[in-house]
Coordinates of C-alpha atoms (C1' of nucleotides) in Angstrom, one line a residue:
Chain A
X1 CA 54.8 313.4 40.6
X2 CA 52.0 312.8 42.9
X3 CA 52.2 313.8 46.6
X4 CA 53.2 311.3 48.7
X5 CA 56.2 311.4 46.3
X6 CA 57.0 314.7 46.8
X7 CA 56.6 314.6 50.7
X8 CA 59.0 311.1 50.6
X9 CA 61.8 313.5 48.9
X10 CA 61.1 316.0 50.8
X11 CA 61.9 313.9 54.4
X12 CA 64.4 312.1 52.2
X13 CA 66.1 315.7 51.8
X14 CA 66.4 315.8 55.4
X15 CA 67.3 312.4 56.3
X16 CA 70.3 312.0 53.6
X17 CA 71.5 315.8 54.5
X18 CA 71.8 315.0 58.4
X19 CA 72.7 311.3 58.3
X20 CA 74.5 310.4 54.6
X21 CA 73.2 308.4 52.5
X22 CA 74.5 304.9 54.3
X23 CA 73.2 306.6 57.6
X24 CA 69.5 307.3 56.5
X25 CA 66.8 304.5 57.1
X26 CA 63.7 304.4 55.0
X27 CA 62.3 303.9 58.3
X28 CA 63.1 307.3 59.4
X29 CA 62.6 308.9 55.5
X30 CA 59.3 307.4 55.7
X31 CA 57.8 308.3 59.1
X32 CA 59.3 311.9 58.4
X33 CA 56.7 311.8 55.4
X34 CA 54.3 310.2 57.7
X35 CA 54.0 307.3 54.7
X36 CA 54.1 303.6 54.5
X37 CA 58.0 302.0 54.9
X38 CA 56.8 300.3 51.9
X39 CA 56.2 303.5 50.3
X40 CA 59.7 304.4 49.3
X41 CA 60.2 301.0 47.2
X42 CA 56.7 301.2 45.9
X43 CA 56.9 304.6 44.3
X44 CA 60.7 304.7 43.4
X45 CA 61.6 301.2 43.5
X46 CA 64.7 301.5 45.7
X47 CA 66.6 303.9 48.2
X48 CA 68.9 304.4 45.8
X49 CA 66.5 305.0 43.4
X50 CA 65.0 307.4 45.9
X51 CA 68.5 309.3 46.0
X52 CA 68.7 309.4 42.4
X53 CA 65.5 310.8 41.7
X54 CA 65.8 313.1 44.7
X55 CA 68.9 314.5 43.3
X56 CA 67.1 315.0 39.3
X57 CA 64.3 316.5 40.6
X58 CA 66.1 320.0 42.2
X59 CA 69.4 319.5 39.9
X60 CA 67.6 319.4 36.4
X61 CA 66.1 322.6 37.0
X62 CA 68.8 324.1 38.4
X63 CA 71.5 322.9 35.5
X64 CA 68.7 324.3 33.0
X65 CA 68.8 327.6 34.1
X66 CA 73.0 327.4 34.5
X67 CA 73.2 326.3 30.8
X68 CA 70.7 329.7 29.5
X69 CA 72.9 331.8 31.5
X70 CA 76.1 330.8 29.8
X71 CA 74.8 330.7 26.6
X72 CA 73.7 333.9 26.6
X73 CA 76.9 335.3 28.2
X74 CA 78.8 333.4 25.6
X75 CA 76.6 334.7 22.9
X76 CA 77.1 338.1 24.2
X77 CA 80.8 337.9 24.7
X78 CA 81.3 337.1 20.8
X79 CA 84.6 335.3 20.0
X80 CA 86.2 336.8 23.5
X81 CA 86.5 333.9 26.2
X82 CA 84.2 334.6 29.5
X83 CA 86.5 336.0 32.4
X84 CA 86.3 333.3 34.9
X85 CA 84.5 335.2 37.5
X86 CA 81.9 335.6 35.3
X87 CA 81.7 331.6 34.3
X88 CA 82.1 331.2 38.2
X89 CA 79.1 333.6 39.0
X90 CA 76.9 331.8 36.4
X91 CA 77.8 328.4 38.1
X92 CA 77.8 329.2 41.5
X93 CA 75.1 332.0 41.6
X94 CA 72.0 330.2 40.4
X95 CA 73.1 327.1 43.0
X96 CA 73.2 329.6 46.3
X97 CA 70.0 331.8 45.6
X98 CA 68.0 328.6 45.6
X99 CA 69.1 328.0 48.8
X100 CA 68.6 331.3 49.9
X101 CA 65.1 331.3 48.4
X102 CA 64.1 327.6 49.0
X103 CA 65.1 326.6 52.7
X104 CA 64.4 322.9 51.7
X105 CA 67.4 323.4 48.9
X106 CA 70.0 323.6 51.9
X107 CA 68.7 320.2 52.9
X108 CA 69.4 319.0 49.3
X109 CA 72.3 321.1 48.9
X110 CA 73.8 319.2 51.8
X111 CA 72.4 315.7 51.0
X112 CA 74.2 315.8 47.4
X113 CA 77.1 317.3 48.5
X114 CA 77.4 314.4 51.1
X115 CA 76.5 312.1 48.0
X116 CA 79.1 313.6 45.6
X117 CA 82.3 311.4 48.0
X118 CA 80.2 308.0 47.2
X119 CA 81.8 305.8 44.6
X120 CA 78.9 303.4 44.1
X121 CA 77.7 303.0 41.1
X122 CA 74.2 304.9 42.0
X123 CA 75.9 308.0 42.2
X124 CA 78.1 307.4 38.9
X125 CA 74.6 307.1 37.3
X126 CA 73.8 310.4 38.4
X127 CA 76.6 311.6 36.8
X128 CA 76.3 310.1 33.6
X129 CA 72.4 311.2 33.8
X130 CA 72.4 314.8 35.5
X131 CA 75.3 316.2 35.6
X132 CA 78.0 315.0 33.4
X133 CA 76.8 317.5 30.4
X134 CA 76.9 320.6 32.5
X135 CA 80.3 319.9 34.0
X136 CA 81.8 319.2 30.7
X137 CA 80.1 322.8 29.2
X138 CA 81.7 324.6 32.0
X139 CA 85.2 323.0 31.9
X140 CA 85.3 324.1 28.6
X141 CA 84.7 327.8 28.8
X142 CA 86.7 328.0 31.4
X143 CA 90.1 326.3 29.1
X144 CA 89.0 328.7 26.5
X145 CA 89.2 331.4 29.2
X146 CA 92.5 330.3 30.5
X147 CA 93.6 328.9 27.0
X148 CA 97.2 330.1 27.8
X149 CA 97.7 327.3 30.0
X150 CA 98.7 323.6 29.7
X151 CA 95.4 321.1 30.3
X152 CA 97.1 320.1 33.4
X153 CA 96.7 323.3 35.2
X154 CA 93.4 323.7 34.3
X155 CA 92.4 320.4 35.3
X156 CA 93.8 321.0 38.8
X157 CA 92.0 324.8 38.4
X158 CA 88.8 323.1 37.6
X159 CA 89.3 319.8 40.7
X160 CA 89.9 322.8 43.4
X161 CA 86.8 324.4 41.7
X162 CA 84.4 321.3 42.2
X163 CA 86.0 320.3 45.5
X164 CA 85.4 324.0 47.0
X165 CA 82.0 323.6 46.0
X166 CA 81.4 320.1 47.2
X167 CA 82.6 321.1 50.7
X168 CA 80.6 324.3 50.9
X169 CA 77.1 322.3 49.6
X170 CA 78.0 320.2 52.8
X171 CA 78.0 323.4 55.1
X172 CA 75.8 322.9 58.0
X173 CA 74.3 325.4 60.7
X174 CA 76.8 325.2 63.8
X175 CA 79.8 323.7 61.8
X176 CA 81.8 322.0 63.8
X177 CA 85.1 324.2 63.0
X178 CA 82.8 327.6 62.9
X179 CA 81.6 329.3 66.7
X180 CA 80.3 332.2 64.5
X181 CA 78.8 330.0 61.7
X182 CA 77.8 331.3 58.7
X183 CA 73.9 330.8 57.4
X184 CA 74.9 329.7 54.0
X185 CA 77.6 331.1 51.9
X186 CA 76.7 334.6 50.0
X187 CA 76.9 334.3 45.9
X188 CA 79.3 337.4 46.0
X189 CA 82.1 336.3 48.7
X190 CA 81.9 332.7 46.8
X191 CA 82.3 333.6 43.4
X192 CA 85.3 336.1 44.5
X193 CA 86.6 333.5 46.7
X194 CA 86.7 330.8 43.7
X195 CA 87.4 332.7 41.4
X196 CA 90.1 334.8 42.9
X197 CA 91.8 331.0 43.7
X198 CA 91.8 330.2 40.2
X199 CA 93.3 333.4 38.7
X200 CA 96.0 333.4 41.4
X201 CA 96.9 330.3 40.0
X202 CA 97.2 331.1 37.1
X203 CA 99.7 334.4 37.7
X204 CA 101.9 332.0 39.7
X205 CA 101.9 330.1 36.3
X206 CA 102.8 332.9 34.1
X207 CA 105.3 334.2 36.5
X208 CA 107.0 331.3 36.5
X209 CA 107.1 330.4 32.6
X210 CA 107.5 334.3 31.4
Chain B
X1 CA 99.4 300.4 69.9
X2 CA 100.3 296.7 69.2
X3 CA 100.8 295.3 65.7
X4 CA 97.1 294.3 65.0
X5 CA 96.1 297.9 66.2
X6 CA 97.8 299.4 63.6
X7 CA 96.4 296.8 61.2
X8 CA 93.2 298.0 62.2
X9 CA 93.4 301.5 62.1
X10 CA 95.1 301.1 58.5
X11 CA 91.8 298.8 57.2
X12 CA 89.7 301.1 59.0
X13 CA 91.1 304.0 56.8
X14 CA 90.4 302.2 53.8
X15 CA 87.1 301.1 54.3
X16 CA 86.2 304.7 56.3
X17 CA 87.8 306.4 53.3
X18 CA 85.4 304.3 50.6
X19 CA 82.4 303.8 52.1
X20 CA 82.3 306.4 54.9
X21 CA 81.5 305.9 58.5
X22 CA 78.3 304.3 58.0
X23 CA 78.8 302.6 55.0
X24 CA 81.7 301.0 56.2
X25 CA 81.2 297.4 58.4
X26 CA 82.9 296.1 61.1
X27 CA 83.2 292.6 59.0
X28 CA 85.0 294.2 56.3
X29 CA 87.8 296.2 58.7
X30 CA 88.6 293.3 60.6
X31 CA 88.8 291.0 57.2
X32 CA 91.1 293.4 55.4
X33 CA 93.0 293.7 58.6
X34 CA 92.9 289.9 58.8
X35 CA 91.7 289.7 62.0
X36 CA 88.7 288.2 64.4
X37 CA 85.7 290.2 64.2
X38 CA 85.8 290.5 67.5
X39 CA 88.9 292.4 67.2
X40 CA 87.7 295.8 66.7
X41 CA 85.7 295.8 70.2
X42 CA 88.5 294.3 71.7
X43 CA 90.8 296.5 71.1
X44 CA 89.0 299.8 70.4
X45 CA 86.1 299.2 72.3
X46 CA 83.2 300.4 69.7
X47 CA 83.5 300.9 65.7
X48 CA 82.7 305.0 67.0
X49 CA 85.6 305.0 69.3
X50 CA 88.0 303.2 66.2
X51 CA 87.1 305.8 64.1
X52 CA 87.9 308.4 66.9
X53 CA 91.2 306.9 67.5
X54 CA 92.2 306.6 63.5
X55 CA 91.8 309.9 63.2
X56 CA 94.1 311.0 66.5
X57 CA 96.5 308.4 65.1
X58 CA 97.2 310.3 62.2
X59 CA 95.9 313.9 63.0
X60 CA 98.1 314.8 66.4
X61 CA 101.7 314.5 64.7
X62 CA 100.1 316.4 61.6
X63 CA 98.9 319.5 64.0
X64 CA 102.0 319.3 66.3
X65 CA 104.3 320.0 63.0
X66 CA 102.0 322.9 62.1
X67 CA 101.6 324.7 65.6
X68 CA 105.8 324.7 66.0
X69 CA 105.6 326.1 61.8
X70 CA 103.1 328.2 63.1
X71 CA 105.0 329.1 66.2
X72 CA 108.0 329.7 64.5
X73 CA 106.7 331.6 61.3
X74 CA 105.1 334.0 64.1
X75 CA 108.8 334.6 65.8
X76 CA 110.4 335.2 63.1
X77 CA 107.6 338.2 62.0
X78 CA 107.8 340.0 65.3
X79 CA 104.7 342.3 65.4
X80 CA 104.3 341.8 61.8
X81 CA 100.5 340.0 61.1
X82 CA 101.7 337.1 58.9
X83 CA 100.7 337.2 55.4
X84 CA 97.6 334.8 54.4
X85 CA 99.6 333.0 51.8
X86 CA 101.7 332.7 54.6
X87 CA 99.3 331.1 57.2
X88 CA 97.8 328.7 54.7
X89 CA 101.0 327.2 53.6
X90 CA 101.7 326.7 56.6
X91 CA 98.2 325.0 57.4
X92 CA 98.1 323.2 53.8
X93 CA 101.5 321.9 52.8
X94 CA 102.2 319.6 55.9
X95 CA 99.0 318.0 55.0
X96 CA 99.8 317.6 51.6
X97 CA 103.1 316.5 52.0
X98 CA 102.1 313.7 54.3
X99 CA 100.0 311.9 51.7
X100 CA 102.8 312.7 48.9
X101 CA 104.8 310.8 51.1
X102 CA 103.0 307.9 52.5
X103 CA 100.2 306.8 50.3
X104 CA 98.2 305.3 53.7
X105 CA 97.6 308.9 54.4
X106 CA 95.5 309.2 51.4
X107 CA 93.0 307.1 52.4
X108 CA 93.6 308.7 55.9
X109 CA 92.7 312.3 54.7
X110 CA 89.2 311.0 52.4
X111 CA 88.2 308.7 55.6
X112 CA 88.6 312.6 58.0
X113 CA 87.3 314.5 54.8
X114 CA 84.3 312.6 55.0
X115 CA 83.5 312.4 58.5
X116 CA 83.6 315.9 59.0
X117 CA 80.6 315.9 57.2
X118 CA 79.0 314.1 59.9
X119 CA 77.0 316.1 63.1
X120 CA 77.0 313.0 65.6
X121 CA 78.2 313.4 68.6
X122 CA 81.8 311.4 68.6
X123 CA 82.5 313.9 65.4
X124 CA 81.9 316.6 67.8
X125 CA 84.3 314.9 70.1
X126 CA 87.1 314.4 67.3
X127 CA 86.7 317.8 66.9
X128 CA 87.3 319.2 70.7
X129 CA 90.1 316.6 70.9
X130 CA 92.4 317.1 68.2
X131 CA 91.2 319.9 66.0
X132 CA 89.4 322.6 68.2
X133 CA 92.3 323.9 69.7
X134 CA 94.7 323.9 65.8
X135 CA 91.5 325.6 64.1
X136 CA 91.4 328.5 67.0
X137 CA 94.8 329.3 66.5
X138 CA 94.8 329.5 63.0
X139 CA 91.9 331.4 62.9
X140 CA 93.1 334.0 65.2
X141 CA 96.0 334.2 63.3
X142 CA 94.7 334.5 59.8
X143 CA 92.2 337.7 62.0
X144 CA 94.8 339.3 62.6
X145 CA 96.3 338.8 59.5
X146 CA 93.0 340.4 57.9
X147 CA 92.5 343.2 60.5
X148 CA 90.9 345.8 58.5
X149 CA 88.0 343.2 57.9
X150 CA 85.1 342.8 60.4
X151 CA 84.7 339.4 61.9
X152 CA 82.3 338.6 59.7
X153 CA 84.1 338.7 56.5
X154 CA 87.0 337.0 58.5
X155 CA 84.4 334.1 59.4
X156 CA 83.2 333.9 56.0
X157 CA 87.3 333.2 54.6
X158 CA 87.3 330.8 57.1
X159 CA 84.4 328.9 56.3
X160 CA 85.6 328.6 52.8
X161 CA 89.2 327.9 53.7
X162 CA 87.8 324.8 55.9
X163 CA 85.1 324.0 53.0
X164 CA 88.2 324.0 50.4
X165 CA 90.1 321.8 52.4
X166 CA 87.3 319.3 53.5
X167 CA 86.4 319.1 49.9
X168 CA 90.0 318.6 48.8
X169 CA 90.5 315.9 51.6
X170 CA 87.4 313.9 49.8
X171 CA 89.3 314.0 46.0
X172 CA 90.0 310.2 45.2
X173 CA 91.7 308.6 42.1
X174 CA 89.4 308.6 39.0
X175 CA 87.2 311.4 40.5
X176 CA 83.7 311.4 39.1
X177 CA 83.8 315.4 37.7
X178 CA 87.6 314.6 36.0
X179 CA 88.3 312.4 33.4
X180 CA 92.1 313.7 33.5
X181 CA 92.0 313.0 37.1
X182 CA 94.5 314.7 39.3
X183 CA 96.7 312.5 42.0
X184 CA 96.7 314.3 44.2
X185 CA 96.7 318.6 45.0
X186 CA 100.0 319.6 45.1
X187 CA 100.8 322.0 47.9
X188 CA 101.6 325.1 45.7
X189 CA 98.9 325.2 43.5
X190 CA 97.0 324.7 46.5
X191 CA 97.8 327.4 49.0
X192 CA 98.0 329.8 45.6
X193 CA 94.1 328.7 45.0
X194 CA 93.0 329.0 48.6
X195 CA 95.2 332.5 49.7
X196 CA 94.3 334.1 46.6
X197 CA 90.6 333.2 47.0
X198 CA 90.6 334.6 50.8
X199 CA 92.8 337.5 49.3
X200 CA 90.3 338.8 46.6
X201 CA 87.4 338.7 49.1
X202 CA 89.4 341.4 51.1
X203 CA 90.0 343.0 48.0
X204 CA 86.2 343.1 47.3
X205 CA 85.3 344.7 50.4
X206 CA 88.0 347.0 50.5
X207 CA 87.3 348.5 47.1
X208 CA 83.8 348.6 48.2
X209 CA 84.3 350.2 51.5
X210 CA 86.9 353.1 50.5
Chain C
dT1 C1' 107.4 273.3 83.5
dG2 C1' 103.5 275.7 85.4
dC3 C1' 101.0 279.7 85.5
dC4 C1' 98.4 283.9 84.4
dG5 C1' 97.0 287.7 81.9
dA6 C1' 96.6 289.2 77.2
dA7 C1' 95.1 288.1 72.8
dT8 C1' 92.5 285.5 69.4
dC9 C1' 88.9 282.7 67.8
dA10 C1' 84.2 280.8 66.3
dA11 C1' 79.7 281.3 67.4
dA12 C1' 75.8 283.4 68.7
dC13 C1' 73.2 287.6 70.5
dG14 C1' 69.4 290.9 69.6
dT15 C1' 68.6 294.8 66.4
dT16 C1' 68.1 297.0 62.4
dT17 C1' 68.4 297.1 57.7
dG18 C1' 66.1 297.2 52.7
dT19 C1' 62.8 294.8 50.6
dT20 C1' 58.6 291.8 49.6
dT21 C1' 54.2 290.1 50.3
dT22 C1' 49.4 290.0 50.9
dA23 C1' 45.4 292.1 52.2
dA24 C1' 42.6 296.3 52.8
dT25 C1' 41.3 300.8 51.1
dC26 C1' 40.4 304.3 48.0
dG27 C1' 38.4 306.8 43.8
dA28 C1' 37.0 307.4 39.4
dG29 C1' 34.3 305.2 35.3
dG30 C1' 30.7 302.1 33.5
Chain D
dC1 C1' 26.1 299.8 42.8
dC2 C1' 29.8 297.5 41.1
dT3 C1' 34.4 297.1 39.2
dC4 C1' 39.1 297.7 38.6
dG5 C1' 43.5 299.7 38.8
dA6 C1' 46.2 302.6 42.0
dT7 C1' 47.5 303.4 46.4
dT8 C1' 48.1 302.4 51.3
dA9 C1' 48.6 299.4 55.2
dA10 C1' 50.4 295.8 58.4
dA11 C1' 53.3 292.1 58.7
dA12 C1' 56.9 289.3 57.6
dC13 C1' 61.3 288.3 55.1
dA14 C1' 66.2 287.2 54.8
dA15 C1' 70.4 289.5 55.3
dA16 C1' 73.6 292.4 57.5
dC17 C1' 74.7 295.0 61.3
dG18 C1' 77.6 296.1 65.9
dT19 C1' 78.4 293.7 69.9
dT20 C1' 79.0 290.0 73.4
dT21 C1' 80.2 285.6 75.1
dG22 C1' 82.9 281.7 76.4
dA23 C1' 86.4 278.8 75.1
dT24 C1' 91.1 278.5 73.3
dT25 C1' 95.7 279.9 72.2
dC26 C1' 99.7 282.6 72.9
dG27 C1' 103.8 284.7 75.3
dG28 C1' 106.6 286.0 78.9
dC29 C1' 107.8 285.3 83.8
dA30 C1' 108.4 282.7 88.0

DNA sequence: TGCCGAATCAAACGTTTGTTTTAATCGAGG
DNA sequence: CCTCGATTAAAACAAACGTTTGATTCGGCA
């Protein structure tokens, strides 16, 4: 990846985190990387293709690391299930240090997030191509950690999981709803916050069917 | 609001919900509403000011029925703070309830979920109209609710409370994380998630500052 | 019926969009 | 020095965009 890619990901970062992905111009993306508009469709083909390649380049990494860290927890734990803070921390830990380390992750952060409530078919490739195998790997630690429940629960458990995520990855500096806005969320409150969520569903559920 | 206004607003929700503010045309709205193109700046003035009006349409009855809960839940509890489980439900399950019950509202909620991602300026002014002064009240509440905490743990419940619900808003049919895609969140499982995530972050820093 | 404002309609406006084309420029290898 | 593939540059493309216009139709009241 030469550098006039790098720099048109980089202003795409920006563009797609402030304005959506429908609300970015390759105009703009391209004078940000002070490159030729023809540059985006001559080195990626497509603003799409821009988006998708954008999105591989910091979530590969990213899912990598995520997939070592259960592995090794899992291989650790032996035949006992992971508690679900601890499959929480490993998913949502490695996502908020990069932010905290790389500023230009919090543009990505937010650019995906944003992406995540499209339904073209772009963003079901990325899916399918990035992040359909990491998802799956976590969904099923986390039934074998809650393996006293019926599939439904968890499925809801796991949908408030991803949809917590998706609207904190769209967090911005001076939210609209926040006067004291937050930077970026903290690993620690997160992971208690999710993971608090999911186990208090799960008492209601054994309360109720004891 | 005539009979093609509501038309309107209702293909507006639709095509705001799928393809978000930008990615949704003018062309499409007023053919799904099966009306003249020239409709929507007839009647609304600009596609901006349409979306601003959809979203008052649907979001001032919604907040009205939660300030009188609100007011009312507060009554009853004398000096008592409420309890967060409390708060939320009161916050959540109106919302809920009002897609459960008229599936418009579906598209309704994704169309707001995904405009609150947006920073341009008529967001900002959706926000001061019809959700600034709903979002202070609740906050203050849910403060005093939490007043051991400092404001910045308070703040940081918040956040995730709002990031929950925006993400939540955004869930459509045939989601791309689920295969065994959820409906909809149902209200219980919902407040239990949220409350119990804002609940074990005071637990966290209580434990930690004993 | 005649009238007038409201509502609808087809057509066109000027911009902006993503993309393509064609020529110019660069940089390493023979 | 020349050549050739890779990259950049400027210009143009058709299509789609939000919006405006001016004519036409509609609906209730005098």
């Amino acid at each position: 990846m030469n550098k006039t890619q790098v720099k048109l990901i980089e202003a795409a970062e920006h563009e797609f985190a402030k304005h959506g992905f429908h609300g970015a111009s390759i105009r703009d993306i391209t004078a940000r990387a002070k490159a030729n508009i023809a540059a985006v469709n001559y080195h990626f083909g497509s603003k799409e293709t821009l988006f998708i390649e954008m999105i591989r380049h910091r979530l590969e990494p990213l899912n990598t690391l995520r997939i070592e860290l259960l592995d090794d927890a899992v291989a650790k734990a032996g035949k006992r299930p992971l508690k679900i803070r601890r499959i929480v921390d490993i998913l949502v830990r490695p996502m908020v240090e990069s932010v905290v380390n790389g500023p230009q992750n919090r543009n990505f952060m937010r650019a995906m997030g944003r992406g995540m409530s499209e339904e073209s078919e772009f963003m079901q490739q990325i899916y399918k191509d990035v992040l359909a195998k990491v998802v799956e790997r976590f969904r099923l630690e986390m039934a074998r950690s809650l393996a006293d429940l019926p599939e439904s629960v968890v499925a809801i458990c796991f949908a408030y999981l991803r949809s917590t995520l998706s609207g904190v990855m769209q967090i911005r500096k001076n939210n609209l709803v926040l006067d004291t806005s937050i930077q970026f969320p903290d690993a620690d409150t997160l992971v208690a916050y999710i993971s608090g969520g999911i186990e208090a569903i799960a008492k209601d559920y054994r309360t109720q069917n004891k």
